[in-house]
Amino acid sequence: MSEEVFHSPKKHGRIMVLLSGRGSNFMAIADAVSAGKIDAEIALVFSNKEAAPGLAAARDRGLQTLALSPKDYPDKVSYDQAIIREAESRNIDLICLAGYMKVLTTEFCSAYQNRILNIHPALLPSFPGLHVQQQAIDWGVRFSGCTVHFVSAEVDMGAIVLQAVVPVLQDDTADSLAERILVEEHKIYPEAVRLYFEGRLEVRGRRVFIL
Ligand code: GAR
């Protein structure tokens, strides 16, 4: 069977960011866009939480924002359909999950296959899920880090675009390790988005080649 190959588009892209909290990764991407390092614009910053600080930061930057509460929808599928409609009406090329703490439905993942990126604060496939800095400490690993990956229906398991490594120190707490990892997140997430719109990501099965 021939393997399906995906090439990211070389174009001026339209990005939608999904976030649930602080939004520091969103801001790292927004800064790279403003600095002209990424050939794209942030067309919408979306949150499942009206009070997310990241949403306020987006408004302060003059970006369009939208919050929809899952409580206003009968189920996850219709909630995600509402988000997809917002993305489609804005011709979004790439969705960046930036601390978006809801799992996307299979329908969402397939509608935007190869068009959703996520950042995760561990070296996947180790430590998927939540509270992963504490998990890394408890496991006793010497190194952890972060991963930018494409989003597929299986949570935290999509094809890996970039990773960065940080040491785990003996006196680390979850917070101190998270802080060290975050510094790297802010480097590799904008870098992955830059490569995406430079048309330089080639996805072959599980592997992503940087052209
Ligand atoms: C980041 O550390 C990100 O990697 C993590 O949430 C934090 C969001 O911070 N994401 C996940 O754990 C996803 N499973 P931010 O709001 O400041 O970007």
XYZ file of N, CA, C and O and ligand atoms in Angstrom:
862
model
N 0.845 -1.202 0.000
C 0.000 0.000 0.000
C 0.877 1.247 0.000
O 1.822 1.334 0.782
N 0.540 2.222 -0.842
C 1.385 3.412 -0.847
C 1.004 4.315 0.328
O -0.168 4.457 0.674
N 2.041 4.906 0.907
C 1.853 5.725 2.095
C 1.298 7.092 1.690
O 1.760 7.672 0.707
N 0.350 7.602 2.476
C -0.173 8.942 2.193
C 0.852 9.981 2.615
O 1.417 9.884 3.707
N 1.071 10.939 1.741
C 2.044 11.982 2.074
C 1.331 13.332 2.118
O 0.547 13.653 1.218
N 1.596 14.101 3.161
C 1.020 15.440 3.270
C 2.150 16.464 3.257
O 3.179 16.272 3.914
N 1.959 17.527 2.471
C 2.901 18.653 2.493
C 2.188 19.872 3.051
O 1.105 20.229 2.567
N 2.787 20.518 4.024
C 2.160 21.741 4.520
C 2.232 22.797 3.419
O 3.161 22.806 2.611
N 1.209 23.674 3.374
C 1.150 24.653 2.281
C 2.129 25.810 2.464
O 2.329 26.278 3.589
N 2.731 26.252 1.363
C 3.559 27.467 1.425
C 2.642 28.624 1.081
O 2.218 28.770 -0.074
N 2.252 29.378 2.083
C 1.301 30.468 1.839
C 1.264 31.410 3.035
O 1.814 31.101 4.097
N 0.573 32.532 2.835
C 0.260 33.405 3.962
C -0.948 32.794 4.655
O -2.056 32.805 4.116
N -0.726 32.231 5.835
C -1.763 31.415 6.468
C -2.679 32.186 7.392
O -2.360 33.284 7.850
N -3.816 31.567 7.641
C -4.770 32.107 8.610
C -4.857 31.129 9.782
O -5.236 29.972 9.602
N -4.471 31.626 10.950
C -4.366 30.767 12.142
C -5.532 31.025 13.089
O -5.947 32.172 13.292
N -6.026 29.943 13.678
C -6.974 30.060 14.796
C -6.295 29.407 15.994
O -5.812 28.281 15.886
N -6.246 30.126 17.097
C -5.646 29.590 18.324
C -6.772 29.163 19.271
O -7.742 29.898 19.442
N -6.626 27.992 19.854
C -7.573 27.527 20.874
C -6.827 27.464 22.197
O -5.762 26.808 22.283
N -7.346 28.150 23.213
C -6.671 28.130 24.511
C -7.685 28.070 25.644
O -8.865 28.410 25.460
N -7.222 27.655 26.810
C -8.111 27.579 27.983
C -7.582 28.379 29.163
O -8.291 28.514 30.169
N -6.352 28.872 29.082
C -5.757 29.476 30.275
C -4.946 30.718 29.985
O -5.364 31.612 29.248
N -3.742 30.671 30.507
C -2.821 31.813 30.510
C -2.475 32.334 29.118
O -2.367 33.518 28.878
N -2.220 31.439 28.195
C -1.988 31.855 26.818
C -0.568 32.260 26.488
O -0.334 32.986 25.521
N 0.417 31.798 27.258
C 1.791 32.230 26.960
C 2.276 31.642 25.627
O 3.045 32.300 24.906
N 1.850 30.455 25.282
C 2.232 29.912 23.965
C 1.556 30.682 22.836
O 2.165 30.918 21.786
N 0.298 31.056 23.071
C -0.378 31.912 22.072
C 0.442 33.182 21.857
O 0.688 33.603 20.723
N 0.900 33.792 22.986
C 1.633 35.057 22.866
C 2.975 34.863 22.146
O 3.409 35.731 21.391
N 3.602 33.707 22.381
C 4.871 33.442 21.674
C 4.622 33.364 20.164
O 5.409 33.890 19.364
N 3.521 32.737 19.787
C 3.189 32.653 18.356
C 2.831 34.050 17.818
O 3.306 34.462 16.755
N 2.012 34.768 18.602
C 1.591 36.113 18.172
C 2.804 37.037 18.016
O 2.872 37.833 17.069
N 3.772 36.922 18.934
C 4.988 37.745 18.838
C 5.767 37.415 17.568
O 6.280 38.308 16.890
N 5.853 36.126 17.257
C 6.591 35.711 16.049
C 5.868 36.186 14.788
O 6.505 36.554 13.798
N 4.537 36.193 14.839
C 3.758 36.712 13.697
C 4.026 38.208 13.552
O 4.340 38.694 12.456
N 3.937 38.940 14.684
C 4.136 40.403 14.639
C 5.545 40.756 14.153
O 5.741 41.760 13.474
N 6.509 39.914 14.530
C 7.901 40.183 14.137
C 8.170 39.771 12.686
O 9.298 39.913 12.205
N 7.160 39.260 12.015
C 7.329 38.865 10.617
C 8.076 37.554 10.447
O 8.515 37.215 9.351
N 8.212 36.783 11.540
C 8.936 35.507 11.442
C 8.037 34.411 10.893
O 8.521 33.392 10.405
N 6.732 34.566 11.052
C 5.773 33.582 10.543
C 4.920 34.283 9.496
O 4.367 35.362 9.758
N 4.814 33.674 8.317
C 4.012 34.275 7.258
C 2.547 33.889 7.467
O 2.036 32.961 6.829
N 1.899 34.559 8.395
C 0.514 34.217 8.716
C -0.101 35.340 9.525
O 0.588 36.274 9.942
N -1.410 35.249 9.707
C -2.095 36.146 10.639
C -2.947 35.313 11.580
O -3.383 34.224 11.212
N -3.141 35.833 12.781
C -4.016 35.147 13.736
C -5.424 35.697 13.526
O -5.717 36.846 13.869
N -6.269 34.862 12.913
C -7.600 35.331 12.517
C -8.603 35.225 13.655
O -9.601 35.942 13.671
N -8.343 34.314 14.603
C -9.266 34.168 15.734
C -8.569 33.490 16.899
O -7.824 32.526 16.718
N -8.806 33.999 18.084
C -8.379 33.319 19.311
C -9.654 32.858 20.012
O -10.522 33.674 20.355
N -9.742 31.560 20.191
C -10.966 30.948 20.702
C -10.692 30.318 22.066
O -9.611 29.770 22.296
N -11.705 30.365 22.941
C -11.571 29.662 24.223
C -12.884 29.016 24.642
O -13.966 29.502 24.297
N -12.752 27.963 25.377
C -13.922 27.344 26.025
C -14.234 28.068 27.337
O -15.227 27.768 27.973
N -13.345 29.004 27.705
C -13.538 29.740 28.959
C -13.507 31.240 28.699
O -12.450 31.791 28.361
N -14.638 31.865 28.927
C -14.758 33.322 28.737
C -13.691 34.082 29.528
O -13.143 35.085 29.078
N -13.356 33.568 30.738
C -12.448 34.290 31.635
C -10.975 33.928 31.437
O -10.135 34.347 32.230
N -10.665 33.173 30.399
C -9.263 32.763 30.194
C -8.379 34.002 30.020
O -8.660 34.851 29.169
N -7.307 34.128 30.807
C -6.418 35.289 30.670
C -5.850 35.431 29.245
O -5.629 36.546 28.769
N -5.652 34.309 28.576
C -5.136 34.350 27.205
C -6.070 35.076 26.247
O -5.633 35.715 25.286
N -7.369 34.982 26.528
C -8.362 35.655 25.687
C -8.267 37.173 25.879
O -8.328 37.941 24.910
N -8.091 37.575 27.141
C -7.934 39.006 27.443
C -6.663 39.541 26.784
O -6.658 40.639 26.215
N -5.600 38.731 26.827
C -4.343 39.156 26.199
C -4.526 39.317 24.695
O -3.971 40.235 24.073
N -5.323 38.447 24.100
C -5.584 38.534 22.656
C -6.360 39.809 22.331
O -6.060 40.514 21.362
N -7.358 40.115 23.177
C -8.147 41.345 22.975
C -7.241 42.565 23.082
O -7.328 43.490 22.265
N -6.330 42.537 24.068
C -5.399 43.662 24.247
C -4.539 43.866 23.004
O -4.095 44.985 22.742
N -4.302 42.793 22.293
C -3.495 42.906 21.069
C -4.351 43.251 19.860
O -3.855 43.245 18.726
N -5.629 43.466 20.092
C -6.513 43.843 18.993
C -6.910 42.671 18.115
O -7.356 42.867 16.975
N -6.762 41.466 18.630
C -7.137 40.292 17.836
C -8.595 39.924 18.088
O -9.156 40.219 19.144
N -9.181 39.290 17.099
C -10.557 38.842 17.252
C -10.614 37.652 18.205
O -9.786 36.733 18.093
N -11.555 37.678 19.138
C -11.666 36.574 20.096
C -13.098 36.064 20.141
O -14.034 36.764 19.755
N -13.224 34.839 20.613
C -14.553 34.239 20.768
C -14.478 33.199 21.872
O -13.536 32.404 21.929
N -15.469 33.207 22.753
C -15.579 32.152 23.764
C -16.947 31.505 23.612
O -17.954 32.199 23.482
N -16.961 30.210 23.591
C -18.221 29.453 23.585
C -18.147 28.479 24.747
O -17.125 27.805 24.928
N -19.211 28.405 25.501
C -19.202 27.490 26.639
C -19.764 26.126 26.241
O -20.851 26.053 25.659
N -19.033 25.067 26.570
C -19.534 23.720 26.257
C -20.898 23.464 26.897
O -21.683 22.664 26.396
N -21.171 24.178 27.981
C -22.453 23.977 28.693
C -23.654 24.351 27.829
O -24.769 23.917 28.088
N -23.417 25.189 26.821
C -24.522 25.628 25.971
C -24.799 24.659 24.827
O -25.593 24.968 23.934
N -24.123 23.513 24.830
C -24.297 22.530 23.746
C -24.676 21.184 24.343
O -24.198 20.825 25.430
N -25.517 20.430 23.612
C -25.998 19.164 24.171
C -24.904 18.104 24.307
O -24.969 17.274 25.203
N -23.906 18.157 23.435
C -22.840 17.147 23.520
C -21.545 17.682 22.904
O -21.515 18.773 22.331
N -20.497 16.872 23.031
C -19.170 17.292 22.550
C -19.140 17.489 21.043
O -18.463 18.374 20.527
N -19.875 16.614 20.337
C -19.846 16.686 18.866
C -20.440 18.014 18.393
O -19.848 18.697 17.543
N -21.579 18.409 18.972
C -22.183 19.665 18.506
C -21.336 20.867 18.943
O -21.265 21.869 18.221
N -20.672 20.761 20.085
C -19.772 21.852 20.503
C -18.619 22.001 19.506
O -18.340 23.102 19.021
N -18.006 20.880 19.184
C -16.886 20.944 18.234
C -17.359 21.383 16.848
O -16.629 22.086 16.136
N -18.593 20.988 16.480
C -19.126 21.444 15.184
C -19.240 22.968 15.158
O -18.976 23.595 14.128
N -19.621 23.538 16.285
C -19.730 25.008 16.364
C -18.347 25.644 16.155
O -18.216 26.657 15.455
N -17.326 25.032 16.736
C -15.960 25.573 16.556
C -15.529 25.421 15.093
O -14.944 26.338 14.512
N -15.855 24.272 14.519
C -15.493 24.043 13.105
C -16.170 25.098 12.219
O -15.542 25.638 11.302
N -17.429 25.396 12.516
C -18.133 26.423 11.718
C -17.409 27.767 11.816
O -17.261 28.472 10.816
N -16.946 28.102 13.018
C -16.210 29.370 13.186
C -14.912 29.343 12.375
O -14.526 30.343 11.778
N -14.267 28.197 12.355
C -13.008 28.071 11.596
C -13.277 28.155 10.098
O -12.578 28.872 9.373
N -14.312 27.445 9.673
C -14.606 27.418 8.228
C -15.020 28.797 7.722
O -14.614 29.206 6.633
N -15.811 29.511 8.528
C -16.294 30.813 8.059
C -15.143 31.820 7.941
O -15.283 32.853 7.291
N -14.011 31.494 8.573
C -12.863 32.411 8.501
C -11.734 31.865 7.631
O -10.631 32.411 7.639
N -12.025 30.809 6.910
C -11.001 30.185 6.048
C -9.702 29.911 6.792
O -8.607 30.275 6.334
N -9.826 29.257 7.937
C -8.646 28.982 8.757
C -7.807 27.874 8.106
O -8.329 26.842 7.686
N -6.501 28.111 8.029
C -5.586 27.106 7.462
C -5.006 26.195 8.529
O -4.692 25.038 8.257
N -4.791 26.756 9.718
C -4.118 25.991 10.764
C -4.708 26.350 12.124
O -4.871 27.531 12.445
N -5.017 25.313 12.893
C -5.518 25.509 14.258
C -4.380 25.166 15.219
O -3.791 24.080 15.126
N -4.064 26.100 16.090
C -2.991 25.859 17.070
C -3.614 25.704 18.450
O -4.195 26.652 18.992
N -3.485 24.515 19.010
C -3.926 24.304 20.389
C -2.813 24.805 21.298
O -1.665 24.366 21.176
N -3.158 25.739 22.149
C -2.142 26.360 23.014
C -2.654 26.333 24.445
O -3.261 27.293 24.923
N -2.482 25.190 25.094
C -3.044 25.028 26.427
C -4.559 24.936 26.355
O -5.257 25.464 27.220
N -5.059 24.266 25.309
C -6.509 24.035 25.180
C -6.812 22.720 25.876
O -6.345 21.672 25.455
N -7.544 22.805 26.978
C -7.651 21.645 27.862
C -8.878 20.781 27.600
O -9.346 20.093 28.498
N -9.376 20.826 26.379
C -10.462 19.913 26.027
C -9.977 18.978 24.919
O -9.224 19.379 24.045
N -10.430 17.751 24.999
C -10.055 16.772 23.972
C -10.960 16.979 22.757
O -12.184 17.068 22.904
N -10.350 17.082 21.586
C -11.149 17.283 20.375
C -11.829 15.976 19.970
O -11.268 14.888 20.131
N -13.029 16.098 19.426
C -13.731 14.901 18.952
C -13.024 14.344 17.707
O -12.303 15.076 17.004
N -13.274 13.069 17.451
C -12.726 12.427 16.243
C -13.155 13.209 14.999
O -12.375 13.374 14.056
N -14.413 13.692 15.018
C -14.947 14.439 13.865
C -14.111 15.703 13.615
O -13.772 16.012 12.468
N -13.765 16.401 14.697
C -12.955 17.620 14.573
C -11.577 17.251 13.999
O -11.085 17.876 13.053
N -10.972 16.207 14.563
C -9.625 15.814 14.131
C -9.618 15.446 12.644
O -8.688 15.812 11.919
N -10.648 14.733 12.192
C -10.601 14.339 10.770
C -10.970 15.502 9.855
O -10.434 15.609 8.752
N -11.854 16.415 10.325
C -12.191 17.579 9.483
C -10.941 18.447 9.247
O -10.800 19.077 8.200
N -10.060 18.479 10.221
C -8.856 19.320 10.101
C -7.568 18.486 10.165
O -6.558 18.917 10.724
N -7.625 17.330 9.534
C -6.441 16.459 9.542
C -5.223 17.186 8.957
O -5.339 17.867 7.919
N -4.108 17.093 9.604
C -2.864 17.771 9.207
C -2.950 19.293 9.305
O -2.096 20.012 8.799
N -4.004 19.778 9.934
C -4.177 21.225 10.066
C -4.398 21.631 11.521
O -4.897 22.718 11.788
N -4.060 20.737 12.449
C -4.113 21.097 13.876
C -2.781 20.731 14.506
O -2.304 19.590 14.370
N -2.183 21.694 15.193
C -0.953 21.437 15.955
C -1.262 21.595 17.447
O -2.145 22.366 17.837
N -0.498 20.865 18.250
C -0.616 20.993 19.710
C 0.779 21.069 20.307
O 1.746 20.560 19.729
N 0.866 21.718 21.474
C 2.112 21.684 22.249
C 1.836 20.929 23.525
O 0.815 21.141 24.180
N 2.758 20.034 23.855
C 2.587 19.206 25.046
C 3.864 19.291 25.887
O 4.970 19.171 25.345
N 3.724 19.460 27.216
C 4.919 19.686 28.043
C 5.626 18.409 28.498
O 5.935 18.244 29.687
N 5.890 17.508 27.573
C 6.684 16.309 27.863
C 7.214 15.789 26.530
O 6.783 16.234 25.456
N 8.135 14.854 26.632
C 8.702 14.253 25.416
C 7.831 13.066 25.028
O 8.067 11.941 25.478
N 6.818 13.333 24.207
C 5.924 12.251 23.774
C 6.712 11.217 22.977
O 7.677 11.568 22.325
N 6.365 9.933 23.028
C 5.144 9.396 23.615
C 5.219 9.144 25.121
O 4.296 8.538 25.677
N 6.292 9.587 25.801
C 6.285 9.490 27.263
C 5.372 10.563 27.845
O 5.384 11.701 27.374
N 4.673 10.210 28.870
C 3.850 11.130 29.649
C 2.827 11.914 28.827
O 2.889 13.145 28.775
N 1.909 11.223 28.184
C 0.741 11.919 27.623
C -0.209 12.294 28.767
O 0.004 11.871 29.912
N -1.211 13.094 28.461
C -2.243 13.391 29.466
C -1.922 14.608 30.307
O -1.280 15.548 29.845
N -2.329 14.556 31.562
C -2.266 15.740 32.435
C -1.225 15.561 33.547
O -0.779 14.448 33.813
N -0.851 16.677 34.169
C 0.098 16.686 35.295
C 1.395 15.963 34.915
O 1.937 15.172 35.686
N 1.864 16.240 33.731
C 2.947 15.430 33.179
C 4.312 15.809 33.746
O 5.218 14.979 33.753
N 4.438 17.041 34.244
C 5.727 17.410 34.851
C 5.915 16.596 36.144
O 7.005 16.089 36.406
N 4.834 16.470 36.939
C 4.922 15.669 38.169
C 5.181 14.199 37.826
O 5.970 13.520 38.500
N 4.514 13.734 36.757
C 4.725 12.336 36.336
C 6.190 12.082 35.975
O 6.754 11.037 36.310
N 6.789 13.059 35.273
C 8.193 12.904 34.860
C 9.103 12.852 36.091
O 10.020 12.020 36.170
N 8.829 13.726 37.068
C 9.622 13.731 38.304
C 9.450 12.399 39.037
O 10.428 11.754 39.439
N 8.200 11.959 39.178
C 7.921 10.731 39.938
C 8.538 9.502 39.273
O 8.905 8.544 39.954
N 8.631 9.550 37.932
C 9.202 8.403 37.227
C 10.714 8.351 37.386
O 11.350 7.303 37.236
N 11.302 9.522 37.641
C 12.744 9.577 37.822
C 13.530 9.786 36.541
O 14.733 9.518 36.502
N 12.861 10.283 35.491
C 13.599 10.506 34.247
C 14.597 11.651 34.446
O 14.373 12.552 35.257
N 15.705 11.588 33.740
C 16.737 12.625 33.845
C 16.456 13.794 32.918
O 16.982 14.884 33.086
N 15.682 13.527 31.864
C 15.351 14.574 30.901
C 13.859 14.553 30.602
O 13.251 13.482 30.540
N 13.311 15.742 30.449
C 11.958 15.852 29.913
C 12.010 16.946 28.853
O 13.097 17.236 28.339
N 10.868 17.550 28.545
C 10.910 18.576 27.515
C 9.524 18.851 26.990
O 8.534 18.748 27.725
N 9.461 19.187 25.710
C 8.158 19.492 25.128
C 8.112 19.007 23.687
O 9.150 18.768 23.062
N 6.891 18.871 23.204
C 6.655 18.298 21.877
C 5.598 19.110 21.149
O 4.521 19.359 21.709
N 5.890 19.505 19.921
C 4.843 20.024 19.029
C 4.487 18.889 18.088
O 5.367 18.299 17.450
N 3.193 18.585 18.039
C 2.776 17.460 17.198
C 1.471 17.770 16.482
O 0.694 18.632 16.919
N 1.245 17.062 15.370
C -0.054 17.142 14.716
C -1.064 16.434 15.603
O -0.715 15.487 16.326
N -2.306 16.896 15.540
C -3.343 16.317 16.391
C -4.117 15.258 15.621
O -4.583 15.509 14.506
N -4.177 14.089 16.231
C -4.979 13.008 15.664
C -5.965 12.572 16.741
O -5.900 13.032 17.880
N -6.874 11.669 16.368
C -7.963 11.291 17.285
C -7.426 10.688 18.590
O -8.028 10.839 19.644
N -6.285 10.026 18.512
C -5.694 9.452 19.714
C -4.936 10.555 20.465
O -3.963 11.122 19.936
N -5.339 10.852 21.671
C -4.839 12.037 22.398
C -3.315 11.998 22.578
O -2.766 10.992 23.047
N -2.653 13.089 22.198
C -1.208 13.280 22.357
C -0.362 12.289 21.551
O 0.814 12.077 21.873
N -0.944 11.681 20.508
C -0.212 10.642 19.787
C 0.043 10.972 18.314
O 0.552 10.122 17.583
N -0.314 12.175 17.864
C -0.116 12.510 16.448
C 1.358 12.660 16.086
O 2.230 12.688 16.971
N 1.628 12.764 14.801
C 3.006 12.837 14.292
C 3.750 14.026 14.903
O 3.234 15.144 14.984
N 4.987 13.757 15.305
C 5.799 14.753 16.012
C 6.515 15.680 15.030
O 7.197 15.229 14.114
N 6.358 16.983 15.271
C 7.014 17.982 14.415
C 8.363 18.394 15.011
O 9.401 18.302 14.361
N 8.345 18.877 16.244
C 9.585 19.320 16.906
C 9.545 18.921 18.382
O 8.470 18.841 18.982
N 10.710 18.694 18.939
C 10.822 18.472 20.383
C 12.022 19.249 20.906
O 12.974 19.510 20.168
N 11.956 19.599 22.182
C 13.114 20.194 22.860
C 13.258 19.497 24.203
O 12.272 19.105 24.817
N 14.515 19.371 24.622
C 14.836 18.595 25.822
C 15.318 19.529 26.927
O 16.065 20.475 26.656
N 14.887 19.265 28.156
C 15.443 19.977 29.313
C 15.802 18.939 30.383
O 15.171 17.888 30.460
N 16.801 19.241 31.213
C 17.127 18.303 32.285
C 16.075 18.351 33.397
O 15.451 19.390 33.623
N 15.898 17.222 34.065
C 15.080 17.189 35.282
C 16.063 17.181 36.446
O 16.901 16.278 36.550
N 15.973 18.200 37.298
C 16.941 18.334 38.388
C 16.418 17.680 39.662
O 15.206 17.536 39.846
N 17.332 17.308 40.519
C 16.929 16.541 41.712
C 16.010 17.308 42.652
O 15.197 16.712 43.343
N 16.173 18.629 42.663
C 15.293 19.400 43.557
C 14.112 20.026 42.807
O 13.451 20.926 43.335
N 13.830 19.544 41.621
C 12.704 20.100 40.866
C 11.368 19.820 41.538
O 11.147 18.739 42.084
N 10.490 20.814 41.455
C 9.070 20.591 41.739
C 8.378 20.608 40.377
O 8.990 20.998 39.363
N 7.107 20.215 40.362
C 6.363 20.266 39.093
C 6.416 21.683 38.512
O 6.578 21.859 37.298
N 6.328 22.684 39.387
C 6.323 24.067 38.911
C 7.673 24.493 38.341
O 7.741 25.156 37.306
N 8.759 24.120 39.009
C 10.076 24.552 38.509
C 10.392 23.846 37.188
O 10.956 24.442 36.272
N 9.999 22.578 37.089
C 10.222 21.866 35.827
C 9.349 22.456 34.714
O 9.824 22.677 33.591
N 8.083 22.767 35.058
C 7.167 23.348 34.063
C 7.729 24.661 33.517
O 7.664 24.929 32.314
N 8.314 25.449 34.424
C 8.880 26.745 34.030
C 10.042 26.560 33.041
O 10.146 27.271 32.037
N 10.894 25.569 33.344
C 12.043 25.309 32.459
C 11.562 24.801 31.096
O 12.099 25.165 30.061
N 10.539 23.963 31.116
C 10.012 23.429 29.856
C 9.352 24.534 29.034
O 9.501 24.597 27.803
N 8.637 25.434 29.746
C 7.897 26.495 29.056
C 8.804 27.388 28.207
O 8.419 27.832 27.123
N 10.013 27.628 28.706
C 10.970 28.449 27.947
C 11.206 27.818 26.565
O 11.240 28.513 25.541
N 11.301 26.501 26.544
C 11.527 25.792 25.276
C 10.254 25.747 24.430
O 10.316 25.818 23.203
N 9.104 25.623 25.096
C 7.829 25.626 24.358
C 7.719 26.885 23.512
O 7.310 26.836 22.346
N 8.106 28.016 24.133
C 7.957 29.297 23.448
C 8.905 29.417 22.251
O 8.732 30.310 21.422
N 9.900 28.556 22.185
C 10.800 28.557 21.013
C 10.273 27.621 19.934
O 10.220 27.973 18.760
N 9.906 26.389 20.343
C 9.599 25.401 19.289
C 8.204 25.551 18.694
O 8.000 25.166 17.542
N 7.262 26.137 19.446
C 5.917 26.247 18.855
C 5.907 27.256 17.696
O 5.499 26.907 16.582
N 6.413 28.485 17.926
C 6.472 29.409 16.778
C 7.311 28.853 15.623
O 6.976 29.056 14.448
N 8.370 28.138 15.952
C 9.238 27.558 14.914
C 8.458 26.534 14.064
O 8.567 26.519 12.833
N 7.657 25.711 14.723
C 6.866 24.708 13.993
C 5.845 25.392 13.076
O 5.646 24.972 11.924
N 5.231 26.453 13.575
C 4.228 27.167 12.761
C 4.917 27.849 11.571
O 4.399 27.860 10.447
N 6.101 28.386 11.829
C 6.874 28.995 10.733
C 7.159 27.977 9.643
O 6.915 28.217 8.453
N 7.649 26.809 10.044
C 7.972 25.752 9.071
C 6.719 25.316 8.305
O 6.768 25.046 7.108
N 5.593 25.261 9.039
C 4.334 24.838 8.407
C 4.015 25.744 7.214
O 3.790 25.255 6.103
N 4.026 27.062 7.425
C 3.632 27.975 6.342
C 4.777 28.293 5.382
O 4.574 28.996 4.402
N 5.932 27.782 5.681
C 6.999 27.839 4.665
C 6.881 26.632 3.748
O 7.708 26.444 2.854
N 5.871 25.813 3.990
C 5.665 24.626 3.155
C 6.751 23.590 3.351
O 7.076 22.829 2.446
N 7.301 23.537 4.552
C 8.484 22.694 4.765
C 8.224 21.447 5.598
O 9.165 20.732 5.925
N 6.960 21.192 5.935
C 6.660 19.980 6.704
C 6.061 18.925 5.777
O 5.068 19.171 5.099
N 6.706 17.794 5.754
C 6.209 16.671 4.953
C 5.881 15.536 5.916
O 6.743 15.074 6.663
N 4.619 15.113 5.908
C 4.192 14.069 6.846
C 4.040 12.757 6.086
O 3.292 12.669 5.110
N 4.794 11.780 6.527
C 4.706 10.421 5.958
C 4.406 9.474 7.096
O 5.309 9.134 7.861
N 3.151 9.061 7.190
C 2.768 8.197 8.307
C 3.032 8.902 9.620
O 2.600 10.018 9.836
N 3.813 8.244 10.489
C 4.121 8.837 11.788
C 5.222 9.882 11.716
O 5.471 10.613 12.655
N 5.957 9.899 10.592
C 7.167 10.729 10.580
C 6.947 12.054 9.866
O 6.309 12.111 8.814
N 7.516 13.097 10.443
C 7.458 14.409 9.810
C 8.865 14.767 9.363
O 9.801 14.780 10.170
N 9.014 15.037 8.071
C 10.308 15.444 7.512
C 10.304 16.964 7.349
O 9.337 17.523 6.877
N 11.413 17.580 7.735
C 11.539 19.026 7.568
C 12.345 19.268 6.308
O 13.511 18.872 6.220
N 11.695 19.912 5.334
C 12.344 20.054 4.010
C 13.243 21.278 3.985
O 13.025 22.236 4.693
C 1.670 24.619 28.386
O 2.678 24.142 29.217
C 1.242 23.550 27.403
O 2.302 22.756 26.971
C 0.276 22.762 28.233
O -0.439 23.716 28.954
C 0.384 24.859 29.172
C -0.365 26.052 28.668
O 0.335 27.213 28.974
N -0.574 21.959 27.416
C -1.023 20.759 27.788
O -0.764 20.244 28.850
C -1.889 20.083 26.769
N -2.108 18.736 27.122
P -0.002 28.570 28.236
O -1.507 28.799 28.396
O 0.767 29.602 28.980
O 0.403 28.464 26.801
